[in-house]
Amino acid sequence: MISSLFFILSFSSVVQAHPLTLNFPSNMSAASTFRTIILGAPGSGKGTIAERVCKTFGLQHIVSGDILRKQQQENTELGKEVTNYISSGALVPDELIISLMSKEMKTVGPKWLLDGFPRTFPQAEKLHKEVGMVDSVINLDIPFDVIRKRIESRYIHFASGRTYNLEFNPPKVPFKDDVTGEPITRRPDDEPEVVMARLKTYRERTEPLLDYYRKAGVLKEFQGTESNVIWPFVKEYLEAQMNSAESNKRDKKRA
Ligand code: G5P
Ligand code: MG
């Protein structure tokens, strides 16, 4: 049974905290709370954009895929259990991902970004039952043929989740992680036939969530083919969102 504090807790080893003041844009005040989700197909650049968001705005980056891969790497029972799902391009069962994340959680700060979760209606409903509706949901809408090409040259450092791309952001030393110098490798689920299955799963199970968030009035969509082009628009949007969240809070205090 998941405690009612489920989502107020954090994900110990996979939450990447960033100093709250780091790179904060000068024209905005730091919102004291901000909760956001990044959605998008596999390979759409969620991790790439999320990393920039978290660094710029001081959010904690919570990555469901990294949580699962860590379990696999440590060869835990749960890690073994999820391997078949991940390697076939399916989603792991809702109950399993919720229980797995609950084990990884500690207290999370008031400002965070969820990357890869929720991915189904039951996951979204569970999340919002616990924390209420989030402040914003960013969706990356990238053509599937662009995604398939990107994923062909993706390499990752499994232990940290650091992601490279031989063309877009290559490591400083070929096939070595920039921080540890350890080898970087391909994700087993990045093989072309698994990528096709993941894209199909996304269409069927996760894309319908867009309507859910659209109706809730929190969805902001970004279309394009290059993360470097999309990023300034995401940044501008979040600055405005955080400023308005903060001034709403000030107005409430004054009233
Ligand atoms: P993950 O780990 O959440 P996906 O499938 O959602 O995996 P993925 O593959 O991590 O998403 P991304 O984060 O959207 O992709 O994209 P990215 O890594 O930033 O970018 C992809 C590549 O393109 C990188 O090499 C990057 O450098 C490069 N790139 C970025 N921008 C550009 C650009 O502009 N140009 C170029 N040329 N390259 C660029 O989930 C994995 C599995 O875990 C399970 C499922 O089985 C899932 O399949 N899972 C869950 N199951 C159930 N419920 C959940 N909530 C689950 N979460 C995970
Ligand atoms: Mg990712």
CSV table of C-alpha atoms and ligand atoms in Angstrom, one decimal:
chain,number,residue,atom,x,y,z
A,1,MET,CA,0.0,0.0,0.0
A,2,ILE,CA,1.5,3.3,-1.1
A,3,SER,CA,1.4,5.9,1.7
A,4,SER,CA,-0.5,9.1,1.2
A,5,LEU,CA,2.9,10.8,1.3
A,6,PHE,CA,3.9,8.9,-1.8
A,7,PHE,CA,4.6,11.8,-4.1
A,8,ILE,CA,5.8,14.2,-1.4
A,9,LEU,CA,8.8,11.9,-1.0
A,10,SER,CA,11.7,11.9,-3.4
A,11,PHE,CA,13.6,9.4,-5.4
A,12,SER,CA,16.9,9.1,-3.6
A,13,SER,CA,19.6,8.2,-6.1
A,14,VAL,CA,18.0,9.5,-9.2
A,15,VAL,CA,16.9,12.9,-8.2
A,16,GLN,CA,19.4,15.4,-9.7
A,17,ALA,CA,19.2,18.4,-7.5
A,18,HIS,CA,20.6,21.7,-8.8
A,19,PRO,CA,21.6,24.7,-6.7
A,20,LEU,CA,18.5,26.9,-6.5
A,21,THR,CA,20.2,30.0,-7.7
A,22,LEU,CA,22.2,28.6,-10.5
A,23,ASN,CA,21.9,30.4,-13.8
A,24,PHE,CA,18.6,32.0,-12.7
A,25,PRO,CA,17.5,34.5,-15.3
A,26,SER,CA,17.9,38.0,-13.9
A,27,ASN,CA,14.5,39.3,-14.9
A,28,MET,CA,12.5,36.9,-12.8
A,29,SER,CA,12.0,36.1,-9.2
A,30,ALA,CA,12.5,32.5,-8.0
A,31,ALA,CA,9.1,30.8,-7.6
A,32,SER,CA,9.2,29.1,-4.2
A,33,THR,CA,7.3,26.1,-5.5
A,34,PHE,CA,7.0,24.8,-9.0
A,35,ARG,CA,5.9,21.3,-10.1
A,36,THR,CA,6.1,20.4,-13.8
A,37,ILE,CA,6.0,17.3,-16.1
A,38,ILE,CA,7.8,16.8,-19.4
A,39,LEU,CA,6.0,14.6,-21.9
A,40,GLY,CA,7.0,13.4,-25.4
A,41,ALA,CA,7.7,10.3,-27.3
A,42,PRO,CA,10.8,8.2,-26.7
A,43,GLY,CA,13.8,10.1,-28.0
A,44,SER,CA,11.9,13.4,-28.3
A,45,GLY,CA,14.5,15.1,-26.1
A,46,LYS,CA,12.8,15.0,-22.7
A,47,GLY,CA,16.0,14.3,-21.0
A,48,THR,CA,17.9,16.9,-23.0
A,49,ILE,CA,15.4,19.7,-22.4
A,50,ALA,CA,14.7,18.7,-18.8
A,51,GLU,CA,18.4,18.9,-17.9
A,52,ARG,CA,18.5,22.5,-19.1
A,53,VAL,CA,15.2,23.4,-17.3
A,54,CYS,CA,16.5,21.9,-14.1
A,55,LYS,CA,19.9,23.7,-14.3
A,56,THR,CA,18.3,27.0,-15.2
A,57,PHE,CA,15.4,27.1,-12.8
A,58,GLY,CA,16.8,25.0,-9.9
A,59,LEU,CA,14.3,22.1,-10.2
A,60,GLN,CA,14.9,18.6,-9.1
A,61,HIS,CA,14.9,16.2,-12.1
A,62,ILE,CA,13.1,13.0,-11.4
A,63,VAL,CA,13.6,10.4,-14.2
A,64,SER,CA,11.5,7.2,-14.1
A,65,GLY,CA,13.6,5.5,-16.8
A,66,ASP,CA,16.8,6.1,-14.8
A,67,ILE,CA,15.1,4.7,-11.7
A,68,LEU,CA,14.3,1.5,-13.6
A,69,ARG,CA,17.7,1.2,-15.2
A,70,LYS,CA,19.4,1.6,-11.8
A,71,GLN,CA,17.3,-1.4,-10.6
A,72,GLN,CA,18.5,-3.4,-13.6
A,73,GLN,CA,22.1,-2.4,-13.1
A,74,GLU,CA,22.0,-3.5,-9.5
A,75,ASN,CA,20.3,-6.7,-10.6
A,76,THR,CA,17.6,-6.5,-8.0
A,77,GLU,CA,14.5,-8.6,-8.1
A,78,LEU,CA,12.5,-5.6,-9.4
A,79,GLY,CA,15.3,-4.9,-11.9
A,80,LYS,CA,14.9,-8.5,-13.2
A,81,GLU,CA,11.2,-8.1,-13.3
A,82,VAL,CA,11.1,-5.0,-15.4
A,83,THR,CA,13.7,-6.1,-17.9
A,84,ASN,CA,11.3,-8.0,-20.2
A,85,TYR,CA,9.0,-5.0,-20.4
A,86,ILE,CA,11.7,-2.5,-21.1
A,87,SER,CA,13.5,-4.7,-23.6
A,88,SER,CA,10.4,-5.3,-25.6
A,89,GLY,CA,9.4,-1.7,-25.7
A,90,ALA,CA,6.4,-2.1,-23.4
A,91,LEU,CA,5.6,-0.1,-20.3
A,92,VAL,CA,6.2,-1.7,-17.0
A,93,PRO,CA,2.9,-2.3,-15.1
A,94,ASP,CA,1.4,0.7,-13.3
A,95,GLU,CA,1.5,-1.0,-9.9
A,96,LEU,CA,5.1,-2.0,-10.3
A,97,ILE,CA,6.4,1.5,-11.3
A,98,ILE,CA,4.5,3.1,-8.5
A,99,SER,CA,5.8,0.7,-5.9
A,100,LEU,CA,9.3,0.9,-7.4
A,101,MET,CA,9.4,4.6,-7.2
A,102,SER,CA,8.0,4.7,-3.7
A,103,LYS,CA,11.0,2.6,-2.6
A,104,GLU,CA,13.4,5.1,-4.2
A,105,MET,CA,11.8,8.2,-2.6
A,106,LYS,CA,12.9,10.6,0.1
A,107,THR,CA,11.6,14.0,0.8
A,108,VAL,CA,11.5,16.0,-2.4
A,109,GLY,CA,11.8,19.8,-2.5
A,110,PRO,CA,9.0,22.1,-3.6
A,111,LYS,CA,10.3,22.5,-7.1
A,112,TRP,CA,10.6,19.5,-9.4
A,113,LEU,CA,10.3,18.2,-12.9
A,114,LEU,CA,9.0,14.7,-13.7
A,115,ASP,CA,10.6,13.1,-16.8
A,116,GLY,CA,9.0,9.8,-18.0
A,117,PHE,CA,6.2,9.7,-15.3
A,118,PRO,CA,3.2,9.7,-15.5
A,119,ARG,CA,2.8,7.7,-18.7
A,120,THR,CA,-0.7,6.3,-18.3
A,121,PHE,CA,-4.1,7.5,-16.9
A,122,PRO,CA,-3.8,5.5,-13.7
A,123,GLN,CA,-0.3,6.9,-13.1
A,124,ALA,CA,-1.5,10.5,-13.8
A,125,GLU,CA,-4.6,10.0,-11.6
A,126,LYS,CA,-2.4,8.6,-8.7
A,127,LEU,CA,0.0,11.5,-9.0
A,128,HIS,CA,-2.6,14.2,-9.0
A,129,LYS,CA,-4.6,12.6,-6.2
A,130,GLU,CA,-1.6,13.0,-4.1
A,131,VAL,CA,-0.2,16.4,-5.1
A,132,GLY,CA,-3.0,18.1,-6.9
A,133,MET,CA,-2.7,19.3,-10.5
A,134,VAL,CA,0.9,20.3,-11.4
A,135,ASP,CA,1.7,23.9,-12.5
A,136,SER,CA,2.6,23.0,-16.0
A,137,VAL,CA,3.1,20.2,-18.5
A,138,ILE,CA,5.5,20.6,-21.3
A,139,ASN,CA,5.0,18.4,-24.4
A,140,LEU,CA,7.7,17.9,-27.0
A,141,ASP,CA,6.2,17.1,-30.4
A,142,ILE,CA,9.0,15.8,-32.6
A,143,PRO,CA,8.4,13.9,-35.9
A,144,PHE,CA,9.0,10.2,-35.5
A,145,ASP,CA,11.5,10.0,-38.4
A,146,VAL,CA,13.7,12.6,-36.7
A,147,ILE,CA,13.5,10.6,-33.4
A,148,ARG,CA,14.5,7.3,-35.1
A,149,LYS,CA,17.6,8.9,-36.5
A,150,ARG,CA,18.6,10.5,-33.2
A,151,ILE,CA,18.3,7.3,-31.3
A,152,GLU,CA,20.6,5.5,-33.7
A,153,SER,CA,23.5,7.5,-32.3
A,154,ARG,CA,22.6,7.8,-28.6
A,155,TYR,CA,25.0,6.5,-26.0
A,156,ILE,CA,24.5,6.6,-22.3
A,157,HIS,CA,26.5,6.3,-19.1
A,158,PHE,CA,24.3,3.8,-17.3
A,159,ALA,CA,25.3,4.6,-13.7
A,160,SER,CA,24.5,8.3,-13.9
A,161,GLY,CA,22.0,8.4,-16.8
A,162,ARG,CA,24.2,11.0,-18.6
A,163,THR,CA,23.2,10.9,-22.3
A,164,TYR,CA,25.3,11.6,-25.4
A,165,ASN,CA,24.7,11.6,-29.1
A,166,LEU,CA,27.5,11.1,-31.5
A,167,GLU,CA,26.4,14.0,-33.6
A,168,PHE,CA,24.4,16.3,-31.3
A,169,ASN,CA,26.4,16.2,-28.0
A,170,PRO,CA,29.4,13.8,-28.4
A,171,PRO,CA,31.5,13.0,-25.3
A,172,LYS,CA,34.8,14.9,-25.0
A,173,VAL,CA,36.7,11.6,-25.4
A,174,PRO,CA,35.1,9.1,-27.8
A,175,PHE,CA,32.9,6.6,-26.1
A,176,LYS,CA,33.9,7.7,-22.6
A,177,ASP,CA,31.7,9.5,-20.0
A,178,ASP,CA,32.8,13.1,-19.6
A,179,VAL,CA,32.7,12.9,-15.8
A,180,THR,CA,34.0,9.5,-14.8
A,181,GLY,CA,35.9,8.5,-18.0
A,182,GLU,CA,34.0,5.1,-17.9
A,183,PRO,CA,32.7,3.6,-21.1
A,184,ILE,CA,29.4,4.7,-22.5
A,185,THR,CA,27.1,2.2,-24.2
A,186,ARG,CA,24.0,1.9,-26.3
A,187,ARG,CA,20.7,1.3,-24.4
A,188,PRO,CA,19.4,-2.2,-25.3
A,189,ASP,CA,16.0,-0.7,-25.9
A,190,ASP,CA,17.5,1.7,-28.6
A,191,GLU,CA,17.6,-1.1,-31.1
A,192,PRO,CA,15.5,-0.1,-34.1
A,193,GLU,CA,12.8,-2.8,-33.7
A,194,VAL,CA,12.4,-1.9,-30.0
A,195,VAL,CA,12.3,1.8,-30.8
A,196,MET,CA,9.4,1.1,-33.2
A,197,ALA,CA,7.6,-0.8,-30.4
A,198,ARG,CA,8.2,2.1,-27.9
A,199,LEU,CA,6.8,4.6,-30.3
A,200,LYS,CA,3.7,2.5,-30.8
A,201,THR,CA,3.3,2.1,-27.0
A,202,TYR,CA,3.7,5.9,-26.7
A,203,ARG,CA,0.9,6.5,-29.2
A,204,GLU,CA,-1.4,4.1,-27.6
A,205,ARG,CA,-0.8,4.6,-23.9
A,206,THR,CA,0.8,8.0,-23.3
A,207,GLU,CA,-0.3,10.4,-26.0
A,208,PRO,CA,-3.9,10.3,-24.8
A,209,LEU,CA,-2.7,12.0,-21.6
A,210,LEU,CA,-2.2,15.2,-23.7
A,211,ASP,CA,-5.9,15.7,-23.8
A,212,TYR,CA,-6.2,15.2,-20.0
A,213,TYR,CA,-3.6,18.0,-19.4
A,214,ARG,CA,-5.1,20.2,-22.2
A,215,LYS,CA,-8.5,20.0,-20.5
A,216,ALA,CA,-6.8,20.8,-17.1
A,217,GLY,CA,-5.4,24.0,-18.7
A,218,VAL,CA,-1.8,23.2,-17.9
A,219,LEU,CA,-0.4,21.8,-21.2
A,220,LYS,CA,2.1,23.7,-23.4
A,221,GLU,CA,3.2,22.1,-26.6
A,222,PHE,CA,6.5,22.7,-28.5
A,223,GLN,CA,7.0,21.4,-32.0
A,224,GLY,CA,10.2,21.2,-33.9
A,225,THR,CA,13.1,19.1,-34.9
A,226,GLU,CA,16.0,20.5,-32.9
A,227,SER,CA,16.3,20.8,-29.1
A,228,ASN,CA,18.5,23.9,-29.4
A,229,VAL,CA,15.8,25.7,-31.3
A,230,ILE,CA,13.0,24.5,-28.9
A,231,TRP,CA,14.9,25.3,-25.7
A,232,PRO,CA,14.6,29.1,-25.8
A,233,PHE,CA,10.8,28.9,-26.2
A,234,VAL,CA,10.6,26.4,-23.2
A,235,LYS,CA,12.7,28.8,-21.1
A,236,GLU,CA,10.6,31.8,-22.0
A,237,TYR,CA,7.4,29.9,-21.2
A,238,LEU,CA,8.6,28.7,-17.9
A,239,GLU,CA,9.9,32.1,-16.8
A,240,ALA,CA,6.5,33.5,-17.5
A,241,GLN,CA,4.8,30.6,-15.6
A,242,MET,CA,7.0,31.0,-12.6
A,243,ASN,CA,6.6,34.7,-12.5
A,244,SER,CA,2.8,34.4,-12.6
A,245,ALA,CA,2.8,31.6,-10.0
A,246,GLU,CA,4.8,33.9,-7.7
A,247,SER,CA,2.7,37.0,-8.2
A,248,ASN,CA,-0.5,35.0,-7.6
A,249,LYS,CA,1.0,33.8,-4.4
A,250,ARG,CA,1.9,37.4,-3.4
A,251,ASP,CA,-1.6,38.6,-4.2
A,252,LYS,CA,-3.1,35.9,-2.1
A,253,LYS,CA,-0.9,36.9,0.9
A,254,ARG,CA,-1.9,40.5,0.5
A,255,ALA,CA,-5.6,39.7,0.3
B,1,G5P,P1,12.7,6.3,-20.6
B,1,G5P,O1,14.1,6.2,-20.1
B,1,G5P,O2,11.8,7.3,-20.0
B,1,G5P,P2,11.8,7.2,-23.2
B,1,G5P,O3,11.5,6.1,-24.1
B,1,G5P,O4,10.6,7.9,-22.8
B,1,G5P,O5,12.7,6.5,-22.1
B,1,G5P,P3,14.2,8.5,-23.9
B,1,G5P,O6,14.5,7.4,-24.8
B,1,G5P,O7,14.9,8.6,-22.6
B,1,G5P,O8,12.6,8.4,-23.6
B,1,G5P,P4,14.2,11.3,-24.3
B,1,G5P,O9,14.6,11.5,-22.9
B,1,G5P,O10,12.9,11.9,-24.7
B,1,G5P,O11,14.3,9.8,-24.7
B,1,G5P,O12,15.3,11.9,-25.3
B,1,G5P,P5,16.8,12.3,-25.0
B,1,G5P,O13,17.6,11.2,-24.4
B,1,G5P,O14,16.9,13.7,-24.4
B,1,G5P,O15,17.3,12.5,-26.6
B,1,G5P,C1,17.4,11.3,-27.4
B,1,G5P,C2,18.7,11.4,-28.1
B,1,G5P,O16,18.7,12.5,-29.0
B,1,G5P,C3,19.9,11.7,-27.2
B,1,G5P,O17,21.1,11.0,-27.8
B,1,G5P,C4,20.1,13.2,-27.3
B,1,G5P,O18,21.5,13.5,-27.1
B,1,G5P,C5,19.7,13.4,-28.8
B,1,G5P,N1,19.2,14.7,-29.1
B,1,G5P,C6,18.4,15.5,-28.3
B,1,G5P,N2,18.1,16.7,-29.0
B,1,G5P,C7,18.7,16.5,-30.3
B,1,G5P,C8,18.7,17.4,-31.4
B,1,G5P,O19,18.2,18.5,-31.5
B,1,G5P,N3,19.4,16.9,-32.5
B,1,G5P,C9,20.0,15.7,-32.5
B,1,G5P,N4,20.7,15.2,-33.6
B,1,G5P,N5,20.0,14.8,-31.4
B,1,G5P,C10,19.4,15.3,-30.3
B,1,G5P,O20,11.9,4.9,-20.4
B,1,G5P,C11,12.5,3.7,-20.8
B,1,G5P,C12,11.6,2.5,-20.5
B,1,G5P,O21,11.3,2.5,-19.1
B,1,G5P,C13,10.0,2.1,-18.9
B,1,G5P,C14,9.3,1.8,-20.2
B,1,G5P,O22,9.5,0.4,-20.5
B,1,G5P,C15,10.2,2.7,-21.2
B,1,G5P,O23,10.2,2.2,-22.5
B,1,G5P,N6,9.3,3.2,-18.2
B,1,G5P,C16,8.1,3.2,-17.7
B,1,G5P,N7,7.1,2.2,-17.8
B,1,G5P,C17,5.9,2.5,-17.3
B,1,G5P,N8,5.6,3.7,-16.7
B,1,G5P,C18,6.5,4.7,-16.6
B,1,G5P,N9,6.2,5.9,-16.0
B,1,G5P,C19,7.8,4.4,-17.1
B,1,G5P,N10,9.0,5.2,-17.2
B,1,G5P,C20,9.9,4.4,-17.8
B,2,MG,MG,15.1,10.2,-21.3
